[in-house]
Short mmCIF file of C-alpha atoms and ligand atoms in Angstrom, two decimals:
data_model
loop_
_atom_site.label_atom_id
_atom_site.label_comp_id
_atom_site.label_asym_id
_atom_site.label_seq_id
_atom_site.Cartn_x
_atom_site.Cartn_y
_atom_site.Cartn_z
CA MET A 1315 32.63 73.56 89.31
CA SER A 1316 34.71 70.48 89.19
CA GLY A 1317 38.03 69.06 87.87
CA VAL A 1318 40.89 71.59 87.75
CA ASP A 1319 38.80 74.77 88.44
CA GLY A 1320 37.18 73.18 91.59
CA PHE A 1321 40.55 72.02 92.75
CA ARG A 1322 41.96 75.54 92.30
CA ALA A 1323 39.08 77.03 94.23
CA GLU A 1324 39.42 74.67 97.10
CA LEU A 1325 43.16 75.08 97.28
CA ARG A 1326 42.88 78.77 97.02
CA GLU A 1327 40.48 78.82 100.02
CA PHE A 1328 42.76 76.62 102.09
CA LEU A 1329 45.97 78.53 101.31
CA GLU A 1330 44.33 81.90 102.00
CA ARG A 1331 42.51 80.93 105.08
CA GLN A 1332 44.70 78.51 106.89
CA VAL A 1333 48.41 79.01 105.90
CA PRO A 1334 50.01 81.62 108.13
CA GLU A 1335 49.97 84.95 106.41
CA SER A 1336 53.44 85.76 107.58
CA LEU A 1337 54.73 83.20 105.02
CA ARG A 1338 53.42 85.23 102.07
CA GLY A 1339 56.08 87.00 100.10
CA HIS A 1340 58.70 84.47 101.19
CA SER A 1341 58.94 82.41 98.02
CA GLY A 1342 62.79 82.74 97.54
CA ALA A 1343 64.88 79.58 97.33
CA GLU A 1344 66.50 80.46 100.64
CA MET A 1345 63.12 79.90 102.25
CA GLY A 1346 63.25 76.20 101.25
CA PHE A 1347 62.50 73.80 104.29
CA TRP A 1348 64.61 70.72 104.13
CA GLY A 1349 63.09 68.89 107.11
CA GLY A 1350 64.99 66.33 109.17
CA ARG A 1351 65.37 65.35 112.72
CA LYS A 1352 66.90 68.53 113.80
CA PRO A 1353 65.38 70.83 111.09
CA GLU A 1354 66.62 74.38 110.45
CA LEU A 1355 63.76 76.78 110.08
CA PRO A 1356 64.22 79.42 107.38
CA HIS A 1357 60.92 80.95 108.74
CA PRO A 1358 59.39 80.34 112.18
CA GLU A 1359 56.34 78.82 110.46
CA SER A 1360 58.21 76.49 107.97
CA LYS A 1361 57.71 73.27 109.90
CA ARG A 1362 54.02 73.89 110.61
CA PHE A 1363 53.39 74.85 106.93
CA CYS A 1364 55.15 71.64 105.79
CA LEU A 1365 53.04 69.45 108.01
CA MET A 1366 49.86 71.04 107.10
CA MET A 1367 50.58 70.60 103.35
CA ALA A 1368 51.94 67.15 104.01
CA GLU A 1369 48.65 66.08 105.63
CA ARG A 1370 46.94 66.86 102.32
CA GLY A 1371 49.59 65.11 100.25
CA LEU A 1372 50.83 68.57 98.88
CA THR A 1373 54.50 68.26 99.63
CA ALA A 1374 54.73 65.51 97.04
CA PRO A 1375 51.74 66.21 94.96
CA THR A 1376 52.25 63.71 92.26
CA TRP A 1377 53.15 60.76 94.43
CA PRO A 1378 50.70 57.86 95.06
CA LYS A 1379 48.10 58.55 97.85
CA GLU A 1380 48.95 55.21 99.52
CA TYR A 1381 52.37 56.66 100.68
CA GLY A 1382 50.98 59.92 101.64
CA GLY A 1383 51.35 61.71 98.33
CA GLY A 1384 48.69 63.92 96.74
CA GLY A 1385 47.94 61.57 93.76
CA LEU A 1386 47.58 64.56 91.43
CA ASP A 1387 48.04 64.55 87.69
CA ALA A 1388 50.42 67.04 86.06
CA ALA A 1389 47.62 69.68 85.32
CA HIS A 1390 46.44 69.60 89.00
CA ALA A 1391 50.12 69.73 90.21
CA LYS A 1392 50.68 72.84 88.06
CA VAL A 1393 47.76 74.51 89.70
CA LEU A 1394 49.41 73.96 93.04
CA GLY A 1395 52.56 75.70 91.79
CA GLU A 1396 50.48 78.54 90.37
CA GLU A 1397 48.52 79.14 93.50
CA LEU A 1398 51.72 79.05 95.74
CA GLY A 1399 53.23 81.52 93.36
CA ARG A 1400 50.21 83.73 93.48
CA LEU A 1401 50.57 84.23 97.20
CA ARG A 1402 54.37 84.09 96.88
CA LEU A 1403 54.44 81.25 99.36
CA PRO A 1404 57.66 79.01 99.53
CA VAL A 1405 57.45 75.45 98.53
CA PRO A 1406 56.53 73.61 101.66
CA LEU A 1407 59.41 71.16 101.53
CA THR A 1408 62.52 70.60 99.48
CA GLY A 1409 65.48 68.35 99.51
CA PHE A 1410 67.15 65.19 98.12
CA GLY A 1411 64.39 63.05 99.75
CA LEU A 1412 61.69 64.60 97.63
CA GLN A 1413 63.82 65.16 94.50
CA MET A 1414 66.12 62.14 94.29
CA ILE A 1415 65.62 59.24 96.40
CA GLY A 1416 61.84 59.29 96.68
CA PRO A 1417 61.26 59.14 92.88
CA THR A 1418 63.98 56.41 92.71
CA LEU A 1419 62.25 54.44 95.41
CA LEU A 1420 58.97 54.79 93.57
CA GLN A 1421 60.73 53.15 90.57
CA PHE A 1422 62.87 50.59 92.19
CA GLY A 1423 61.78 50.06 95.84
CA THR A 1424 59.91 46.97 97.14
CA GLU A 1425 56.57 47.56 98.71
CA ALA A 1426 58.12 47.34 102.20
CA GLN A 1427 60.91 49.93 101.22
CA LYS A 1428 58.22 52.44 99.79
CA GLN A 1429 56.09 51.98 102.97
CA GLU A 1430 59.05 52.57 105.27
CA HIS A 1431 60.62 55.59 103.72
CA LEU A 1432 58.26 57.56 101.37
CA PRO A 1433 55.84 58.78 104.21
CA LYS A 1434 58.91 60.04 106.12
CA ILE A 1435 60.13 61.86 103.19
CA ILE A 1436 56.67 63.48 102.53
CA ARG A 1437 56.33 64.66 106.05
CA GLY A 1438 59.99 66.00 106.11
CA ASP A 1439 60.86 63.72 108.96
CA ILE A 1440 64.14 62.62 107.56
CA ARG A 1441 66.74 64.62 105.72
CA TRP A 1442 68.68 62.72 103.00
CA CYS A 1443 72.18 63.12 101.55
CA GLN A 1444 73.90 61.55 98.54
CA GLY A 1445 76.93 59.33 98.92
CA TYR A 1446 78.08 58.90 95.34
CA SER A 1447 81.45 60.67 94.80
CA GLU A 1448 84.82 59.39 96.37
CA PRO A 1449 88.34 60.70 96.26
CA ASN A 1450 88.97 58.61 93.03
CA ALA A 1451 85.48 58.29 91.62
CA GLY A 1452 83.78 61.53 90.43
CA SER A 1453 83.07 61.58 86.67
CA ASP A 1454 84.30 58.06 86.57
CA LEU A 1455 81.68 57.14 89.22
CA ALA A 1456 81.82 53.41 88.55
CA SER A 1457 85.34 53.18 89.97
CA LEU A 1458 83.95 53.75 93.46
CA GLN A 1459 85.58 51.51 96.09
CA THR A 1460 83.71 51.93 99.35
CA ALA A 1461 83.46 48.26 100.47
CA ALA A 1462 80.25 46.52 101.38
CA LYS A 1463 80.38 43.21 103.05
CA ILE A 1464 77.29 41.12 103.72
CA GLU A 1465 77.09 39.68 107.28
CA GLY A 1466 73.85 37.98 108.05
CA ASP A 1467 71.07 40.50 107.65
CA GLU A 1468 73.45 43.45 107.65
CA ILE A 1469 76.04 45.02 105.38
CA ILE A 1470 79.31 46.40 106.82
CA LEU A 1471 80.56 49.52 105.15
CA ASN A 1472 84.24 50.81 104.90
CA GLY A 1473 85.39 53.65 102.75
CA GLN A 1474 85.21 57.48 102.06
CA LYS A 1475 82.71 59.52 100.33
CA VAL A 1476 83.44 63.10 99.43
CA TRP A 1477 81.60 66.32 98.48
CA THR A 1478 78.47 64.94 100.43
CA SER A 1479 76.28 68.00 100.20
CA TYR A 1480 74.84 68.82 103.61
CA GLY A 1481 76.16 65.49 105.09
CA ASP A 1482 76.46 67.13 108.48
CA LYS A 1483 72.80 68.10 108.44
CA SER A 1484 71.33 64.86 107.10
CA ASP A 1485 69.92 61.86 108.88
CA TRP A 1486 70.18 59.09 106.26
CA MET A 1487 72.39 58.55 103.23
CA PHE A 1488 71.74 56.93 99.78
CA ALA A 1489 74.98 55.50 98.89
CA LEU A 1490 76.83 53.52 96.05
CA THR A 1491 79.01 50.72 97.46
CA ARG A 1492 81.08 47.94 96.09
CA THR A 1493 79.91 44.47 97.09
CA ASP A 1494 82.06 42.60 94.41
CA GLY A 1495 85.56 43.79 93.79
CA SER A 1496 86.31 41.15 91.13
CA ALA A 1497 83.34 41.92 88.78
CA LYS A 1498 83.39 44.38 85.86
CA LYS A 1499 83.39 47.95 87.19
CA GLN A 1500 79.62 48.69 86.61
CA GLN A 1501 78.78 45.29 88.09
CA GLY A 1502 79.20 44.57 91.88
CA ILE A 1503 77.92 47.97 92.82
CA THR A 1504 75.18 48.03 95.34
CA PHE A 1505 72.86 50.91 96.03
CA LEU A 1506 71.77 51.00 99.70
CA LEU A 1507 70.37 53.29 102.33
CA PHE A 1508 71.61 53.71 105.89
CA ASP A 1509 70.96 55.75 109.02
CA MET A 1510 73.88 58.09 109.67
CA ALA A 1511 73.25 58.33 113.42
CA GLN A 1512 75.73 55.51 114.29
CA PRO A 1513 79.40 55.34 115.50
CA GLY A 1514 80.78 54.15 112.22
CA VAL A 1515 79.86 57.28 110.38
CA GLU A 1516 81.99 60.38 110.69
CA VAL A 1517 81.19 63.59 108.74
CA ARG A 1518 83.67 66.39 108.33
CA PRO A 1519 82.61 69.75 106.65
CA ILE A 1520 84.75 71.15 103.89
CA LYS A 1521 85.05 74.95 103.80
CA LEU A 1522 84.80 76.58 100.51
CA ILE A 1523 85.96 79.82 98.80
CA SER A 1524 82.61 81.27 99.46
CA GLY A 1525 83.10 80.84 103.13
CA ASN A 1526 80.20 78.36 103.34
CA SER A 1527 80.49 74.51 103.99
CA PRO A 1528 77.64 73.09 101.96
CA PHE A 1529 79.50 69.73 101.71
CA CYS A 1530 81.53 67.23 103.67
CA GLU A 1531 83.76 64.34 103.59
CA THR A 1532 82.00 61.22 105.00
CA PHE A 1533 84.16 58.50 106.53
CA LEU A 1534 82.67 54.95 107.07
CA THR A 1535 84.30 52.67 109.49
CA ASP A 1536 82.49 49.42 109.99
CA ALA A 1537 79.26 51.33 109.67
CA ARG A 1538 76.11 49.19 109.19
CA ALA A 1539 73.25 49.17 106.69
CA LYS A 1540 70.37 46.72 106.78
CA LEU A 1541 70.22 44.14 103.92
CA SER A 1542 66.51 45.08 103.69
CA ASN A 1543 67.69 48.60 102.54
CA VAL A 1544 69.47 47.49 99.53
CA ILE A 1545 67.53 48.89 96.43
CA ASN A 1546 67.08 46.71 93.41
CA GLY A 1547 69.20 43.70 94.88
CA VAL A 1548 72.73 43.19 95.69
CA GLY A 1549 75.09 44.04 92.72
CA ASN A 1550 72.41 45.74 90.72
CA GLY A 1551 72.99 49.23 92.00
CA TRP A 1552 74.42 50.77 88.68
CA GLU A 1553 70.96 50.93 87.08
CA VAL A 1554 69.55 52.58 90.18
CA ALA A 1555 72.40 55.10 90.18
CA LYS A 1556 71.81 56.23 86.76
CA ALA A 1557 68.05 56.63 87.14
CA LEU A 1558 68.70 58.75 90.24
CA LEU A 1559 71.14 60.98 88.34
CA GLY A 1560 68.32 61.67 85.79
CA HIS A 1561 66.27 63.14 88.64
CA GLU A 1562 69.25 64.99 90.05
CA ARG A 1563 70.06 66.57 86.68
CA ASN A 1564 66.51 67.63 86.22
CA MET A 1565 66.56 69.15 89.67
CA ILE A 1566 69.86 71.04 89.18
CA GLY A 1567 68.65 72.48 85.72
CA ASN A 1568 65.39 73.54 87.18
CA VAL A 1569 66.68 75.10 90.43
CA PHE A 1570 69.59 77.00 88.86
CA GLY A 1571 68.30 77.59 85.41
CA GLY A 1572 64.83 78.45 86.42
CA GLY A 1573 65.96 80.91 89.08
CA GLY A 1574 66.15 84.36 87.68
CA PRO A 1575 67.58 87.29 89.68
CA ARG A 1576 66.49 87.19 93.30
CA GLY A 1577 63.74 88.94 95.04
CA ALA A 1578 62.23 90.68 92.07
CA ALA A 1579 59.09 88.84 90.96
CA PRO A 1580 56.06 90.95 91.65
CA SER A 1581 52.95 89.29 93.21
CA SER A 1582 50.66 91.42 91.00
CA GLY A 1583 50.76 93.80 88.22
CA PRO A 1584 52.58 93.39 84.86
CA PRO A 1585 55.60 91.08 85.06
CA LYS A 1586 58.92 93.05 85.14
CA ASN A 1587 62.24 91.95 83.91
CA ALA A 1588 64.14 91.65 87.12
CA LEU A 1589 67.53 91.76 85.35
CA ALA A 1590 66.58 94.93 83.58
CA GLU A 1591 65.35 96.52 86.79
CA LEU A 1592 68.74 95.57 88.45
CA ALA A 1593 70.60 97.03 85.45
CA ARG A 1594 68.65 100.29 85.52
CA SER A 1595 69.17 100.81 89.18
CA TYR A 1596 73.13 100.57 88.82
CA ILE A 1597 73.73 101.80 85.24
CA GLY A 1598 70.81 104.24 84.87
CA ASP A 1599 68.70 105.25 81.73
CA GLN A 1600 69.70 107.27 78.60
CA ASN A 1601 66.77 108.23 76.28
CA GLY A 1602 64.66 105.55 77.92
CA LYS A 1603 67.16 102.75 77.43
CA LEU A 1604 69.92 101.30 79.62
CA ALA A 1605 72.80 103.64 79.36
CA ASP A 1606 75.40 101.05 78.49
CA PRO A 1607 74.75 99.49 75.08
CA VAL A 1608 77.02 96.47 75.60
CA LEU A 1609 75.36 95.59 78.96
CA ARG A 1610 71.97 96.44 77.48
CA ASP A 1611 72.71 93.78 74.78
CA ARG A 1612 73.89 91.22 77.43
CA VAL A 1613 70.73 91.78 79.56
CA VAL A 1614 68.40 91.18 76.64
CA GLN A 1615 70.26 88.10 75.60
CA VAL A 1616 70.28 86.36 79.04
CA SER A 1617 66.62 87.42 79.57
CA MET A 1618 65.55 85.99 76.27
CA ASP A 1619 67.55 82.88 76.91
CA HIS A 1620 66.05 82.44 80.39
CA ARG A 1621 62.54 82.90 79.14
CA CYS A 1622 63.13 80.30 76.27
CA PHE A 1623 64.63 77.85 78.81
CA LEU A 1624 61.50 78.28 81.13
CA LEU A 1625 59.09 77.70 78.33
CA THR A 1626 61.12 74.66 77.16
CA MET A 1627 60.99 73.07 80.64
CA GLN A 1628 57.36 73.88 80.94
CA ARG A 1629 56.75 72.24 77.45
CA SER A 1630 58.68 69.20 78.47
CA ALA A 1631 56.75 68.90 81.79
CA ASP A 1632 53.37 69.33 80.06
CA GLY A 1633 54.29 66.68 77.51
CA ALA A 1634 55.60 64.17 79.97
CA LYS A 1635 53.17 61.24 80.50
CA ALA A 1636 52.11 60.73 84.09
CA GLY A 1637 54.87 58.98 85.98
CA GLN A 1638 57.30 59.26 83.06
CA ARG A 1639 60.96 59.16 84.13
CA PRO A 1640 63.66 61.56 82.99
CA GLY A 1641 65.86 60.02 80.34
CA PRO A 1642 69.29 61.12 79.13
CA GLU A 1643 67.60 64.21 77.81
CA SER A 1644 67.81 65.50 81.45
CA SER A 1645 71.50 66.19 80.62
CA ILE A 1646 70.35 68.92 78.11
CA PHE A 1647 68.45 70.75 80.96
CA LYS A 1648 71.35 70.31 83.29
CA ILE A 1649 74.05 71.69 81.04
CA TYR A 1650 71.88 74.57 79.67
CA GLY A 1651 70.18 75.57 83.05
CA THR A 1652 73.68 75.62 84.97
CA GLU A 1653 75.54 77.43 82.19
CA LEU A 1654 72.69 80.01 81.94
CA ASN A 1655 72.88 80.51 85.61
CA GLN A 1656 76.67 81.21 85.45
CA ARG A 1657 76.11 83.67 82.65
CA ARG A 1658 73.41 85.41 84.71
CA GLU A 1659 75.60 85.55 87.77
CA GLU A 1660 78.53 87.05 85.71
CA LEU A 1661 76.09 89.59 84.20
CA MET A 1662 74.76 90.64 87.62
CA LEU A 1663 78.40 91.04 88.70
CA SER A 1664 79.21 93.28 85.74
CA LEU A 1665 75.93 95.36 86.43
CA ARG A 1666 76.77 95.90 90.01
CA GLY A 1667 80.50 96.60 89.25
CA PRO A 1668 82.90 96.88 92.27
CA GLN A 1669 79.78 96.79 94.48
CA SER A 1670 79.49 93.13 93.87
CA LEU A 1671 82.83 92.26 95.09
CA GLY A 1672 82.36 92.90 98.77
CA TRP A 1673 82.76 90.49 101.49
CA GLU A 1674 81.60 92.40 104.52
CA GLY A 1675 81.26 95.91 105.86
CA GLU A 1676 78.88 98.81 105.71
CA ALA A 1677 79.88 100.03 102.25
CA PHE A 1678 77.74 97.18 100.66
CA SER A 1679 74.11 96.29 100.90
CA ARG A 1680 72.84 92.94 102.00
CA GLU A 1681 71.96 92.02 98.39
CA GLU A 1682 75.36 93.09 97.15
CA LEU A 1683 77.14 90.82 99.85
CA GLU A 1684 74.83 88.02 98.89
CA GLN A 1685 75.66 88.56 95.22
CA THR A 1686 79.49 87.88 95.86
CA ARG A 1687 78.51 84.52 97.59
CA THR A 1688 76.06 83.36 95.02
CA TRP A 1689 78.34 84.17 92.27
CA LEU A 1690 81.10 82.16 93.87
CA ARG A 1691 78.60 79.34 94.50
CA SER A 1692 77.57 79.32 90.92
CA ARG A 1693 81.03 78.09 89.78
CA GLY A 1694 80.10 74.61 91.16
CA ASN A 1695 76.87 74.29 89.10
CA THR A 1696 78.70 72.96 85.91
CA ILE A 1697 80.41 70.37 88.24
CA GLU A 1698 77.78 69.04 90.68
CA GLY A 1699 75.55 66.23 89.38
CA GLY A 1700 78.03 65.53 86.67
CA THR A 1701 80.28 68.14 84.84
CA SER A 1702 79.28 69.80 81.61
CA GLU A 1703 81.89 67.74 79.70
CA VAL A 1704 80.17 64.56 81.02
CA GLN A 1705 76.77 65.78 80.03
CA LEU A 1706 78.03 66.49 76.54
CA ASN A 1707 79.34 62.85 76.35
CA ILE A 1708 75.94 61.59 77.41
CA ILE A 1709 74.07 63.82 74.91
CA ALA A 1710 76.40 62.76 72.10
CA LYS A 1711 76.18 59.08 72.87
CA ARG A 1712 72.67 58.44 74.31
CA VAL A 1713 70.56 61.26 72.86
CA LEU A 1714 72.31 61.83 69.47
CA GLU A 1715 73.62 58.36 69.22
CA LEU A 1716 76.88 59.53 67.65
CA PRO A 1717 79.65 56.84 67.31
CA ASP A 1718 82.42 56.88 69.90
C1 LIG B 856 78.40 72.02 94.60
C2 LIG B 856 78.62 70.52 94.53
C3 LIG B 856 77.89 69.63 95.14
C4 LIG B 856 78.14 68.17 95.16
N1 LIG B 856 77.39 67.44 95.85
C5 LIG B 856 77.55 66.12 95.86
C6 LIG B 856 76.84 65.19 96.77
O1 LIG B 856 75.94 65.52 97.47
N2 LIG B 856 77.22 63.90 96.63
C7 LIG B 856 78.10 63.43 95.81
O2 LIG B 856 78.21 62.11 95.88
N3 LIG B 856 78.79 64.24 95.01
C8 LIG B 856 78.59 65.58 95.14
N4 LIG B 856 79.41 66.37 94.21
C9 LIG B 856 80.48 65.88 93.57
C10 LIG B 856 80.24 65.84 91.94
O3 LIG B 856 79.32 64.86 91.63
C11 LIG B 856 81.66 65.65 91.34
O4 LIG B 856 82.48 66.79 91.67
C12 LIG B 856 81.59 65.49 89.89
O5 LIG B 856 80.95 64.34 89.45
C13 LIG B 856 82.98 65.60 89.25
O6 LIG B 856 83.85 64.70 89.65
P1 LIG B 856 85.22 65.12 90.09
O7 LIG B 856 85.18 66.40 91.10
O8 LIG B 856 85.96 63.90 90.86
O9 LIG B 856 86.06 65.55 88.87
P2 LIG B 856 86.81 64.71 87.87
O10 LIG B 856 85.96 63.62 87.45
O11 LIG B 856 88.15 64.46 88.39
O12 LIG B 856 86.84 65.72 86.51
C14 LIG B 856 87.85 66.58 86.45
C15 LIG B 856 87.82 67.24 85.10
O13 LIG B 856 87.98 66.31 84.05
C16 LIG B 856 86.86 66.29 83.15
N5 LIG B 856 86.48 64.91 82.75
C17 LIG B 856 86.53 63.79 83.49
N6 LIG B 856 86.13 62.75 82.69
C18 LIG B 856 85.89 63.24 81.50
C19 LIG B 856 85.44 62.64 80.30
N7 LIG B 856 85.21 61.27 80.21
N8 LIG B 856 85.37 63.48 79.25
C20 LIG B 856 85.63 64.74 79.22
N9 LIG B 856 86.02 65.30 80.33
C21 LIG B 856 86.15 64.65 81.41
C22 LIG B 856 85.66 66.94 83.97
O14 LIG B 856 84.66 67.42 83.18
C23 LIG B 856 86.42 67.95 84.88
O15 LIG B 856 86.54 69.15 84.19
C24 LIG B 856 79.17 67.72 94.29
C25 LIG B 856 79.88 68.62 93.65
C26 LIG B 856 79.79 69.99 93.68
C27 LIG B 856 80.60 70.92 92.93
#
């Protein structure tokens, strides 16, 4: 036995024998381990699992071996996903390091930058956040004003970032800054990395309607970055910024669009439609069909669209050449995946009726209380990583090449 089959057999044995059994059945997104200097543990074994997978390069399966990655091609990486899914294990590590700055460093980083940052991302040592948006620079990102002044081998940073997701939990930031205020908007932007554990960095959480504080304002007052942590050279940050957004949009489309209703995927037996199961438990059956014909129609439509979306993402992943980077087409996945997620959340709300509008109290189950919050959270899906309107502009101009 060799090739993909041999890899599968070895991997299966490793996962079954060595990975703590208590992790099985915990594949939900909430079990994602984000790493960092002060890591939050969604499960007591999360960190140990991450490290044992990282030792084999399996937290970043397709990254080159010289930085600690697995060096796997797409076919082998797919096997890893399948085998984790078979045991319903969580992904060993997630976060903006693996999904955004890591792939960007592979493309634009110098050898020294890759050697410094990639192994720490792979082991989950450092948690990263994204410093792009500012109070006057969101969709019009190139208007950003955070000042970056070169002094010797350092860059001094002054300004404000906003909507920094998990800024309060992160160790390092990848940020867009302005090194030249007189140049054209897109020029004079510098992409750099800095350690947030320093006096000039103040992070203030923003509380949302959902009650959570997933993002923050970040104030920079004479904060310092090393010149050696500028990516792609001073003034050449816009190109890096756009490439990273491609990874971000793929990630967002994948995470939200690929999701499906929570806690329903069976580990064995014929696959069930989790949305239909949920509908049945709240609405009930009539003659073997969902009792409400309008909701039945919506369940079928969303289920079919979800299935088609998953297959399209899979086809795109299978067809991508090794190391191929996301192009402007990532906007299609972003817009479709996030709008699908919102439709699905709205539908689950309709299915559960008033039971999905609880905030606290014993009249509601844990899942129902969670539903209220995930529905509210889903409103941001079509804004984060670039709004749906901005994605439509990109698709029109750069994919379809329509005139202005
Ligand atoms: C959940 C969430 C997480 C986020 N995390 C981060 C993060 O970690 N780091 C970070 O840097 N940022 C983050 N953001 C910020 C996000 O990138 C911005 O909110 C987004 O780019 C939109 O910018 P804005 O909020 O300033 O809205 P604006 O740009 O002010 O847009 C307002 C409205 O105008 C529309 N609009 C603007 N320009 C055009 C145009 N040219 N054509 C048509 N319509 C247009 C928009 O679609 C929108 O409806 C996050 C946002 C959310 C919701």
